[in-house]
XYZ file of C-alpha atoms in Angstrom:
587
model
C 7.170 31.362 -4.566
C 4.598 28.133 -5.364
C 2.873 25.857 -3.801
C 4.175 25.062 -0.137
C 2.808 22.361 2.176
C 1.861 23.220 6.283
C 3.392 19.791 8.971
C 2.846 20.836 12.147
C 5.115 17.940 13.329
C 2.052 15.381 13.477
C 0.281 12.456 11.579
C 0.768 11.283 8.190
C 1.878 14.408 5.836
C 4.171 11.998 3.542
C 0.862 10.792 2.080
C 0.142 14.081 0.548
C 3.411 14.457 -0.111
C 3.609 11.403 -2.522
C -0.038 12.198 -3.941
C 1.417 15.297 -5.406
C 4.304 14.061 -6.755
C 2.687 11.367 -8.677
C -0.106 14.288 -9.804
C 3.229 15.861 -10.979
C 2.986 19.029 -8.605
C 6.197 20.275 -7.141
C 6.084 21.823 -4.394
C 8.235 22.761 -0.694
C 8.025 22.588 2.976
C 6.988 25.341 5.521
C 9.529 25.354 7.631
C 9.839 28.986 9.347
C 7.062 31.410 9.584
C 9.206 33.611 7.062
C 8.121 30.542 4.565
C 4.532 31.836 4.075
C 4.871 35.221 2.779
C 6.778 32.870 -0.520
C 3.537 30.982 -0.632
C 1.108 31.363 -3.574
C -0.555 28.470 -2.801
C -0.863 26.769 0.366
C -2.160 23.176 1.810
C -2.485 21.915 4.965
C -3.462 18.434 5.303
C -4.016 18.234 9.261
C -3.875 14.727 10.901
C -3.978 14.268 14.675
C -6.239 15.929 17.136
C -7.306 19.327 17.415
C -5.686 21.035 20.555
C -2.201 19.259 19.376
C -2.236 20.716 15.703
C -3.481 23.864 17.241
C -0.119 23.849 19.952
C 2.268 22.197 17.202
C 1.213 25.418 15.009
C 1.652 27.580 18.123
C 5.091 26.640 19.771
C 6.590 27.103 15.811
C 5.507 30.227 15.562
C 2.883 28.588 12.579
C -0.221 30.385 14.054
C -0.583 33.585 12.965
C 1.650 33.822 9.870
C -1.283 31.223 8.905
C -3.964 33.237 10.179
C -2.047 35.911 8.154
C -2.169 33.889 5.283
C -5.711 33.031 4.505
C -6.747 37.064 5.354
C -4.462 37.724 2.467
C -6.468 36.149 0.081
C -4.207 33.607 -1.099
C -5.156 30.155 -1.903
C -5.893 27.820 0.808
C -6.716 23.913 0.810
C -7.087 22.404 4.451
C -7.513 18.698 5.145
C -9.437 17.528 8.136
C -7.215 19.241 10.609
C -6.535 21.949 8.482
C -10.087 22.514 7.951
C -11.400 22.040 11.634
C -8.849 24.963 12.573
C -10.416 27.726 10.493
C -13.549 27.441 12.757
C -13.394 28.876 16.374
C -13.291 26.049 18.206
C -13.399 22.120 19.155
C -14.669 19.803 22.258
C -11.576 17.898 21.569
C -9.465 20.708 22.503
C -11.399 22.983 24.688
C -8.445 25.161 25.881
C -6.816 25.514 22.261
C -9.443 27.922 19.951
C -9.149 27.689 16.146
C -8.566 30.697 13.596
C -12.095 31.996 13.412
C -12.254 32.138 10.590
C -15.572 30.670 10.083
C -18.208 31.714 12.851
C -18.722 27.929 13.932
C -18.093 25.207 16.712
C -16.809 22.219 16.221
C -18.542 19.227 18.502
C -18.143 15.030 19.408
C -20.441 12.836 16.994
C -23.564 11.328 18.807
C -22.935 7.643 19.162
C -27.002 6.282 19.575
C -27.708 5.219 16.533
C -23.970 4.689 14.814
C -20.055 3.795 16.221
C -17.563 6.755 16.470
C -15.024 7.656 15.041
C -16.779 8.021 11.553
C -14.493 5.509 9.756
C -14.839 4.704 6.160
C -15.830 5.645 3.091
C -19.312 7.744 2.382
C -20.413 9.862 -0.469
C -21.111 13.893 -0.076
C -24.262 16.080 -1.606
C -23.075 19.549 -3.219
C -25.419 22.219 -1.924
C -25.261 24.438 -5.429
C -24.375 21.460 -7.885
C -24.999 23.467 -10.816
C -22.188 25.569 -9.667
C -18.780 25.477 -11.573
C -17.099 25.308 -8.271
C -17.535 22.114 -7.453
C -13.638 21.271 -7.291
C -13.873 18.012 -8.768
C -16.073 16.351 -6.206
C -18.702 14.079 -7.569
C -21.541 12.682 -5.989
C -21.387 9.200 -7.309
C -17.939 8.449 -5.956
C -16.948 8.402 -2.112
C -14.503 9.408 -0.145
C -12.692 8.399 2.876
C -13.461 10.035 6.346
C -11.509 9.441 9.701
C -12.799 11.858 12.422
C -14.999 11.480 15.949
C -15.711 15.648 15.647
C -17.626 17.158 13.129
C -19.312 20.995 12.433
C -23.270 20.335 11.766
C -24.944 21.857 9.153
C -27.782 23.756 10.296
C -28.714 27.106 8.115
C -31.445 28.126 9.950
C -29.486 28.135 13.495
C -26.348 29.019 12.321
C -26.878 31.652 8.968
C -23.361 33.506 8.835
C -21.760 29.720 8.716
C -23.958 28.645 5.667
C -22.349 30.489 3.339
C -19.118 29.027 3.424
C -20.708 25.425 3.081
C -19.679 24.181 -0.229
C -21.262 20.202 0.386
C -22.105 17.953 3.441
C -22.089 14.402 4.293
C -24.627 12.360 6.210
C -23.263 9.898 9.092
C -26.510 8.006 11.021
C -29.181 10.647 11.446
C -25.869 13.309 11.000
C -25.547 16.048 8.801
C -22.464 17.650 8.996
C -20.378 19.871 6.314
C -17.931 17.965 4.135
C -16.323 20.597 2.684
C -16.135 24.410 2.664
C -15.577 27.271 0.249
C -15.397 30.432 0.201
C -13.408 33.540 -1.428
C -9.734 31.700 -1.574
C -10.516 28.889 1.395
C -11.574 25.244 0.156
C -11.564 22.633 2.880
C -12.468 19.337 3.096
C -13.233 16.686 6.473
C -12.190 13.835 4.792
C -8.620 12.668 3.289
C -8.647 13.740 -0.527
C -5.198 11.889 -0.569
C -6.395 8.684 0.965
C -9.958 8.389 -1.253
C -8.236 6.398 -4.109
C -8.631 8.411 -7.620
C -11.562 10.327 -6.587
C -8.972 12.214 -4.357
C -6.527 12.726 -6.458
C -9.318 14.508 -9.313
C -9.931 16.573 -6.509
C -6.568 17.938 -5.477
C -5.151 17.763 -9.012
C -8.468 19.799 -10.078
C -8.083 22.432 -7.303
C -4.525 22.706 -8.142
C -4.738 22.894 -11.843
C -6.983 25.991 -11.456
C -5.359 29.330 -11.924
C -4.507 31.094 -8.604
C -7.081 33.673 -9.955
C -9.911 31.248 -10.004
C -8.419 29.672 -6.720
C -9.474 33.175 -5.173
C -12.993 33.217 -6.053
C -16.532 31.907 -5.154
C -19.805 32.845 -5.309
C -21.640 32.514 -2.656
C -25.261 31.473 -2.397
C -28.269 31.082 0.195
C -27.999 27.704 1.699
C -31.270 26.125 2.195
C -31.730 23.524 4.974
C -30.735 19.767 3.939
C -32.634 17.448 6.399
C -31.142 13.893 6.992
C -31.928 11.112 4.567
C -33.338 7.508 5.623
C -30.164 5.966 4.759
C -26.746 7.599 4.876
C -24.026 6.900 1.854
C -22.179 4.838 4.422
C -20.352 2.119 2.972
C -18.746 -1.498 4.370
C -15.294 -1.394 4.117
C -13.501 -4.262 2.692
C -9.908 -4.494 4.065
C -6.949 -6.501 2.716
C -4.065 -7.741 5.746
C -0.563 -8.331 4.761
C 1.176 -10.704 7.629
C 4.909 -9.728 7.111
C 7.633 -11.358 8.703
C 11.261 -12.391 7.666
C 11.999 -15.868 6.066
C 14.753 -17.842 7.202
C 17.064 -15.804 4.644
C 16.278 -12.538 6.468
C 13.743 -11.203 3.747
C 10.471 -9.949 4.721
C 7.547 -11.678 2.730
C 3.558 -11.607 3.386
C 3.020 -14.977 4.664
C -0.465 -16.147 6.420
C -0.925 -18.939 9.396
C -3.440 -21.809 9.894
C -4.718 -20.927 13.659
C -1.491 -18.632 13.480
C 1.134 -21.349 12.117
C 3.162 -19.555 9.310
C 5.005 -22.436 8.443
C 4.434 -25.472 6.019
C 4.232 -28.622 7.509
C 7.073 -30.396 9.089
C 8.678 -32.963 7.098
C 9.905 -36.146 8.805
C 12.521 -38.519 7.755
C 13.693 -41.715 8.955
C 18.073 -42.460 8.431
C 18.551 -45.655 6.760
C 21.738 -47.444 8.147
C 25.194 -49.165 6.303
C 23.279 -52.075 6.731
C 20.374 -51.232 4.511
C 17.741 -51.468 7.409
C 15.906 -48.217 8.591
C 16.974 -46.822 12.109
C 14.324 -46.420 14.468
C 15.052 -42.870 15.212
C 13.389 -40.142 13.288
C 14.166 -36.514 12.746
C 10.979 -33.619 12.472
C 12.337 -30.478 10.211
C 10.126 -27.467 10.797
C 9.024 -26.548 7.224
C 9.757 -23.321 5.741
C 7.989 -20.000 6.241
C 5.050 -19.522 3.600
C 5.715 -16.825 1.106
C 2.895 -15.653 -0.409
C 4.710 -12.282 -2.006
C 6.283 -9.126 -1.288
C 4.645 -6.584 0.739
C 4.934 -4.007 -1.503
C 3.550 -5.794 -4.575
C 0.952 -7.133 -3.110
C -0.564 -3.419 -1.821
C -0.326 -2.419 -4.932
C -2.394 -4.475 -6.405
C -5.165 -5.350 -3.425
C -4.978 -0.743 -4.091
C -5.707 -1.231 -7.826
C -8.551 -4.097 -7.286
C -10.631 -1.881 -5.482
C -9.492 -2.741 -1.303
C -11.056 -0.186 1.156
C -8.053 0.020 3.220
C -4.448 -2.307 3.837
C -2.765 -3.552 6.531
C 0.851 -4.411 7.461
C 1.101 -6.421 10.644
C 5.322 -7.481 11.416
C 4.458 -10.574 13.013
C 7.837 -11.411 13.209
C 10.935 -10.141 16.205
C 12.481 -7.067 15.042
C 16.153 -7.124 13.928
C 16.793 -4.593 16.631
C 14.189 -2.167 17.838
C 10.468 -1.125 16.028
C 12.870 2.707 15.019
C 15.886 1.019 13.959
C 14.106 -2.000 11.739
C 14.752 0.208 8.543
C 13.371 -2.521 6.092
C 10.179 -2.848 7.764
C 9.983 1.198 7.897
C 11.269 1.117 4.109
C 8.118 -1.685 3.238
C 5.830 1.395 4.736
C 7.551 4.134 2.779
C 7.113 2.251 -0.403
C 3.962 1.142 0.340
C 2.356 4.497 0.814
C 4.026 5.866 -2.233
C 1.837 3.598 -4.497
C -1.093 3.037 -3.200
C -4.097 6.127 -1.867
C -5.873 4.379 0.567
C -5.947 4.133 4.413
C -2.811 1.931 5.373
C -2.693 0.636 9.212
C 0.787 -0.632 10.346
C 1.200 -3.288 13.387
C 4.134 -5.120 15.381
C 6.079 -3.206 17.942
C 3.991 -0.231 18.710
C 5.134 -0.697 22.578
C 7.464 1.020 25.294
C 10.913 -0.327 24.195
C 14.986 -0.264 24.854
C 17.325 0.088 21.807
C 20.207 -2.527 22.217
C 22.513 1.147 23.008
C 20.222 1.919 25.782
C 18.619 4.543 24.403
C 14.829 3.915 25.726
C 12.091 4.425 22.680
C 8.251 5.114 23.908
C 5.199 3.909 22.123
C 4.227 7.396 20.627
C 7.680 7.530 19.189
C 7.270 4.049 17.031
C 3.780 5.155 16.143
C 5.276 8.894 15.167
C 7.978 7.102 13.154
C 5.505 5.022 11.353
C 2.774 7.947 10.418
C 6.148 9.712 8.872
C 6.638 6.913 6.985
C 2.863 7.140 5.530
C 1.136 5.121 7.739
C -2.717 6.254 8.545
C -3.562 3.729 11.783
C -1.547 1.844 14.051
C -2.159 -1.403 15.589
C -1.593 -2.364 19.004
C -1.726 -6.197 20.221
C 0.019 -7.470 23.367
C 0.152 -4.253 24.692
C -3.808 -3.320 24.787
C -4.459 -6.564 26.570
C -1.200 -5.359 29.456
C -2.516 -1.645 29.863
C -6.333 -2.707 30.177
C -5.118 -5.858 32.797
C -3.504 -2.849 35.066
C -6.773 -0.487 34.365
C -8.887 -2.983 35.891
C -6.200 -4.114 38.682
C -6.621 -0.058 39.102
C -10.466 0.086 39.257
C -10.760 -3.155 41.299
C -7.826 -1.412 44.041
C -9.871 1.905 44.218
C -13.144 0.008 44.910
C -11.568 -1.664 47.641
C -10.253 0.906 48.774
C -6.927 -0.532 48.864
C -5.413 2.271 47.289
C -6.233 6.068 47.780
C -6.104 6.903 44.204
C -9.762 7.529 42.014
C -9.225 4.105 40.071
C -8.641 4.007 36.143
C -5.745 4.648 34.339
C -2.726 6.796 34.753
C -2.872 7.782 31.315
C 1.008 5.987 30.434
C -0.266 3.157 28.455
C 0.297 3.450 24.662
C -2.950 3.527 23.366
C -3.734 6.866 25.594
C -0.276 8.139 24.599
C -1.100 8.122 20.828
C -4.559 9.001 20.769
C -3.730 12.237 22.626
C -1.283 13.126 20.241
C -3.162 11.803 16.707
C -6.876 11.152 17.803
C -8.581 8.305 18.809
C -9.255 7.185 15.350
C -5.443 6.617 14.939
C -5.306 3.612 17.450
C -6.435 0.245 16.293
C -6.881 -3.024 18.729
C -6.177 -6.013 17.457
C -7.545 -8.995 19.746
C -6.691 -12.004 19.854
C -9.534 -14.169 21.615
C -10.118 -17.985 21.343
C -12.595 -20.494 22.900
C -12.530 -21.797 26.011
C -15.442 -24.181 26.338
C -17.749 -25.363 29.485
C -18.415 -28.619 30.206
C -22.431 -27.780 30.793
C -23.962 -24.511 29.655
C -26.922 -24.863 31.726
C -25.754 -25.060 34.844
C -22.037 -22.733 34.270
C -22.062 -20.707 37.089
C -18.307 -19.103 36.483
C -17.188 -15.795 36.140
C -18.119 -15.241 32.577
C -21.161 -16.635 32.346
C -22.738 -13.030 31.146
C -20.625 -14.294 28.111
C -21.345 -17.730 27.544
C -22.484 -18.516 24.309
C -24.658 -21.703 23.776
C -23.750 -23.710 20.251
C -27.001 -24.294 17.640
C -27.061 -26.218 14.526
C -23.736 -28.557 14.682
C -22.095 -26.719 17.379
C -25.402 -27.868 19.136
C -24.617 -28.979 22.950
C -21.590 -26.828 23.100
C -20.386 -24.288 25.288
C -17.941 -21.591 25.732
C -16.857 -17.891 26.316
C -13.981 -16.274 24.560
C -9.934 -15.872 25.953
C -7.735 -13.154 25.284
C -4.513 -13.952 24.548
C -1.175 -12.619 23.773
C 2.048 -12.996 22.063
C 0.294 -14.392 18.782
C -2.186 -16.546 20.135
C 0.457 -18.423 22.191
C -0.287 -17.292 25.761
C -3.502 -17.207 27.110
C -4.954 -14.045 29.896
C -6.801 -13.959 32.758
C -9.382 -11.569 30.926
C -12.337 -12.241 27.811
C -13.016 -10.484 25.213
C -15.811 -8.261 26.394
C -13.258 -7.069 29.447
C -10.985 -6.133 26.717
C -13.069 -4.538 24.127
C -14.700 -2.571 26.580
C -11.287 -1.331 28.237
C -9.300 -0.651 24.992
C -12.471 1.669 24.071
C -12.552 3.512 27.980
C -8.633 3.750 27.293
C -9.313 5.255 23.597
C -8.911 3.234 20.941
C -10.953 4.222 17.716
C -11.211 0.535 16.357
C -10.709 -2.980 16.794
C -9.447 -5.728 14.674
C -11.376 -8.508 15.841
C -9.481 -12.038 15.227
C -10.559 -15.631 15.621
C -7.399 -18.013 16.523
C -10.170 -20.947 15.800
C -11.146 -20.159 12.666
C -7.820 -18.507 11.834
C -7.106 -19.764 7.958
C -9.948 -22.409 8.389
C -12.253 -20.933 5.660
C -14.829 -21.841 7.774
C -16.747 -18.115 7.739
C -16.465 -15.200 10.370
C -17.660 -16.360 13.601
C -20.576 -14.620 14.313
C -20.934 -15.556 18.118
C -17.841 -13.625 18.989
C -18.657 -10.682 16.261
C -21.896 -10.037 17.440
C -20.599 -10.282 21.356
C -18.283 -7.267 20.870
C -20.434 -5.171 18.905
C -23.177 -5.099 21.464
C -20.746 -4.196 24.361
C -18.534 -1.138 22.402
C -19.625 1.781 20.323
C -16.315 1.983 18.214
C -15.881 0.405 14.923
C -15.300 -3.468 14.899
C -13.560 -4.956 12.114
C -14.391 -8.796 11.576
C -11.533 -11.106 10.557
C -10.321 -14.718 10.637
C -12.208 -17.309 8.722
C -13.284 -16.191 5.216
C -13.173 -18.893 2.286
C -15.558 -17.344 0.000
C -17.786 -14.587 -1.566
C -20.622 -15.679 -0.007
C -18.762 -15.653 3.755
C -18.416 -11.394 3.199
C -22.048 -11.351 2.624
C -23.180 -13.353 5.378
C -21.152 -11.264 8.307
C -22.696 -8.076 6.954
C -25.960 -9.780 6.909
C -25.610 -11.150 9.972
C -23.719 -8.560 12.302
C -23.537 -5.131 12.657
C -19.642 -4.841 12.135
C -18.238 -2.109 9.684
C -15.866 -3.631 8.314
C -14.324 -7.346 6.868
C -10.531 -8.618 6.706
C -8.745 -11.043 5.252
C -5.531 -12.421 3.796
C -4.973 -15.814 2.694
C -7.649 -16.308 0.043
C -6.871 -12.954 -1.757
C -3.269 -13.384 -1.205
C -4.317 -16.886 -2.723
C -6.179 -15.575 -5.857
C -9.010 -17.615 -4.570
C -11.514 -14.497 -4.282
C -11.012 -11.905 -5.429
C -12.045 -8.180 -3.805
C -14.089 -6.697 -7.070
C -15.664 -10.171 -6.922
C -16.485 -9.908 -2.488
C -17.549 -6.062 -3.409
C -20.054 -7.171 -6.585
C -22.018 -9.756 -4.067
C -22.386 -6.880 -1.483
C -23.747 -5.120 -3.743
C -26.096 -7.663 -5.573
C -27.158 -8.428 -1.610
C -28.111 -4.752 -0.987
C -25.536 -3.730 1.012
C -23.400 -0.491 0.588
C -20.123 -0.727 -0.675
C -17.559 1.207 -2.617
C -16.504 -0.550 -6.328
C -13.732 0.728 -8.432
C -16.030 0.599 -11.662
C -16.906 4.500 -11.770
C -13.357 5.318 -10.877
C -11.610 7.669 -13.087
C -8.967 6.136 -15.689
C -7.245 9.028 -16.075
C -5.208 9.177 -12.720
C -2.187 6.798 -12.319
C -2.778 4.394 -8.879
């Protein structure tokens, strides 16, 4: 008997996991479908898309001992996932229906006027707030949403949905419900367990509350709530940890100048018996920078306030992505301390353990969401699968081969969204300059992309490379071809990198922002380039992007993140500070 948790064998469960513990709630596993008739309480914190949670429950024999479950009148908290599957159905998973539970459809955001997924952090409206059951929410703090489907709220169309409609958010011109409760069901669309200490008062509210109380809610008329001019939308400000090992084997966060992670090379000159100095000369490579440990250092970017982390290996793996237990050890301990989003990178790829055994993409990613990872990033391999889409759509137009054109659906990004959503796969690209010798007369085959210097760049020239392998090996493709073909292929983000302005402290560079957020309709995050306060302001002024990285000058002490989040503020534009945070919860 107790409180049990629901995996269906996808996305990141350890995060909840962890939450609870340090709430100090104890708690087991559903493992058999005998497991819920111990249940008193019962939480299922859903990650992934829709028709695979709804098959994962299936083929274990989950789905109707759940459905039993929540007709029993027992308590019930569902997470994203575990919320869309009381409703009857989802776009995202047309041939999979949901419990039924609440008489509602679940549909794709509009992308016109916003990017999808819904990424970030935004603030919810309680429809009865003088109610008692408002489960700890608060509309002054925000929480973090991940999701491209979403149930609107409309009372008037929909009436026998209303009531169950505890609060809703607003995304664009979107209203859509937040969280529901009725009788003993409370669900939420965003990640209680990933919204920093405004999560954990929720959860540790709901679960402080006597199963009695757990089992009861009043429920009211819901009166229409028509969109605001502004959603509570916020910028996300995102700390990256470049980990790779040292010469003694450690891993350390380290951070390149245009993607050097090493200090400069010493020379030295021999001097002979003779006192005279020889003419030959010997270059050592200098060591690797070590700017801290991975885990200490996302603990504390967590506790000053940072939207979201990121891990990125940059270095080779010791044997294979599954078998490098320290880097998989870095995530576990990372997402033990700290209750915001965490993306992982390095080796999310097709690969061959030194035995043989062969290891696909989804199965890194899997092993890294188990270990509390959120997102994954995917480099070298994006720029490889959208190179054979458009070899693909080229052949098909040409009719050189019989086949539609497009992909075959094998390439790693596909794999993973399938299996976790869209908003699971991150892009990180890699572009540089490659400049014209006349703008004005450029005739080549990017010249849709050609962007003409102003100011002291005046005269210039150029359109931007992809490249791969860190920066050191330069494609046959730009950045628009890529952008646009990671998003067809379906990524949910991008991690948008500069190698020239890579650790110059120079500022964003808005040319290339502003060229890839006209040509996708997925999040862009803007990094490479940042040397001050000012710098954060300036490429939320300036571009549409949704987000801002960067490493060395936090990692540096040289700005810090309440500091970048006070000047957005100050400037008028949203963000999320840590200064109405609850004490009271340990981070």
């Amino acid at each position: 008997m107790g409180l049990f948790l629901l995996d269906y064998g996808a996305g990141n469960v350890q995060s909840l996991a962890n939450t609870l513990q340090t709430l100090g709630h104890s708690f087991k596993w559903i493992t058999s479908p005998s497991d819920f008739d111990d249940a008193t309480c019962l939480i299922f914190p859903g990650v992934g898309a829709f028709q695979t949670a709804v098959d994962g429950l299936a083929s274990r024999g989950f789905l109707e001992p759940l459905r039993d479950y929540i007709i029993s009148g027992r308590p019930y908290f569902g997470i994203c996932i575990g919320m869309q599957v009381l409703f009857q159905s989802s776009t995202e998973g047309a041939s999979a229906p949901g419990l039924s539970i609440i008489p509602s459809k679940i549909d794709v955001f509009s992308n016109e006027d916003k990017t999808v997924p819904h990424m970030g952090w935004n603030s919810v409206h309680l429809l009865d707030p003088h109610h008692k059951a408002d489960e700890g929410l608060d509309e002054t703090l925000y929480y973090y949403f991940v999701h491209s489907y979403r149930v609107t709220y409309n009372p008037e169309r929909e009436p026998n949905t209303a009531p169950w409609v505890h609060s809703v958010t607003q995304y664009g011109q979107e209203v859509f419900i937040a969280t529901v409760h009725k009788d003993n069901v409370f669900g939420c669309q965003f990640h209680p367990e990933k919204s920093g200490d405004a999560g954990l008062r929720l959860l540790d509210a709901w679960l402080r509350e006597p199963t009695f109380a757990q089992s009861q809610s009043q429920s009211t008329t819901r009166n229409p709530f028509p969109p605001r001019p502004k959603d509570g939308f916020t910028k996300r400000i995102i700390a990256c940890m470049d980990v790779r090992a040292n010469d003694q084997g450690d891993l350390v966060v380290t951070k390149g100048d245009q993607y050097d992670v090493r200090e400069k090379a010493t020379t030295t000159t021999a001097n002979l018996p003779d006192g005279t100095s020889s003419p030959l000369t010997a270059s050592v490579a200098g060591a690797v920078r070590n700017l801290g440990k991975p885990v200490a250092l996302a603990a504390r970017y967590y506790a000053a306030g940072a939207d979201e982390l990121a891990l990125l290996n940059i270095t080779s793996f010791r044997h294979s992505p599954l078998r490098d237990q320290p880097m998989l050890a870095v995530v576990r301990a990372a997402a033990a301390t700290v209750y915001v989003p965490l993306t992982i990178g390095g080796g999310i790829r097709d690969t061959i353990d030194p035995d043989g055994t062969p290891r696909s993409a989804l199965e890194v990613a899997g092993a890294y969401f188990r270990a509390g990872a959120d997102k994954v990033s995917i480099g070298s391999e994006a720029v490889y699968a959208v190179e054979r889409l458009r070899r693909a759509t080229t052949a098909a137009a040409a009719a050189i081969a019989p086949a539609a054109g497009g992909s075959d659906g094998s390439s790693a990004i596909e794999a993973i969204a399938r299996a976790y959503g869209r908003q699971a796969v991150v892009v990180s690209i890699d572009p540089k300059r490659v400049y014209v010798q006349d703008g004005s007369t450029y005739d080549g085959p990017r010249k849709d992309e050609l962007m003409i210097g102003s100011g002291e760049e005046e005269g210039k020239a150029w359109w931007y490379q992809c490249t791969v392998s860190g920066g050191r090996e330069a494609r046959d493709l730009s950045v628009v071809e890529l952008a646009r073909g990671v998003e067809t292929l379906g990524a949910g983000e991008i991690l948008l990198n500069s190698i020239d302005r890579d650790g110059t402290g120079r500022g964003f560079d808005f040319h290339l922002v502003n060229l890839v957020r006209r040509n996708v309709r997925i999040p862009v995050v803007a990094s490479s380039g940042a040397g001050n306060v000012q710098h954060f302001v300036d490429v939320f002024k300036k571009t549409d992007v949704e987000a801002a990285l960067a490493a060395g000058i936090f990692h540096r002490g040289e700005v810090r993140i309440d500091e970048v989040k006070e000047a957005l503020i100050e400037a008028g534009i949203s963000a999320r500070t840590t200064k109405t945070r609850p004490s009271s919860y340990k981070a």
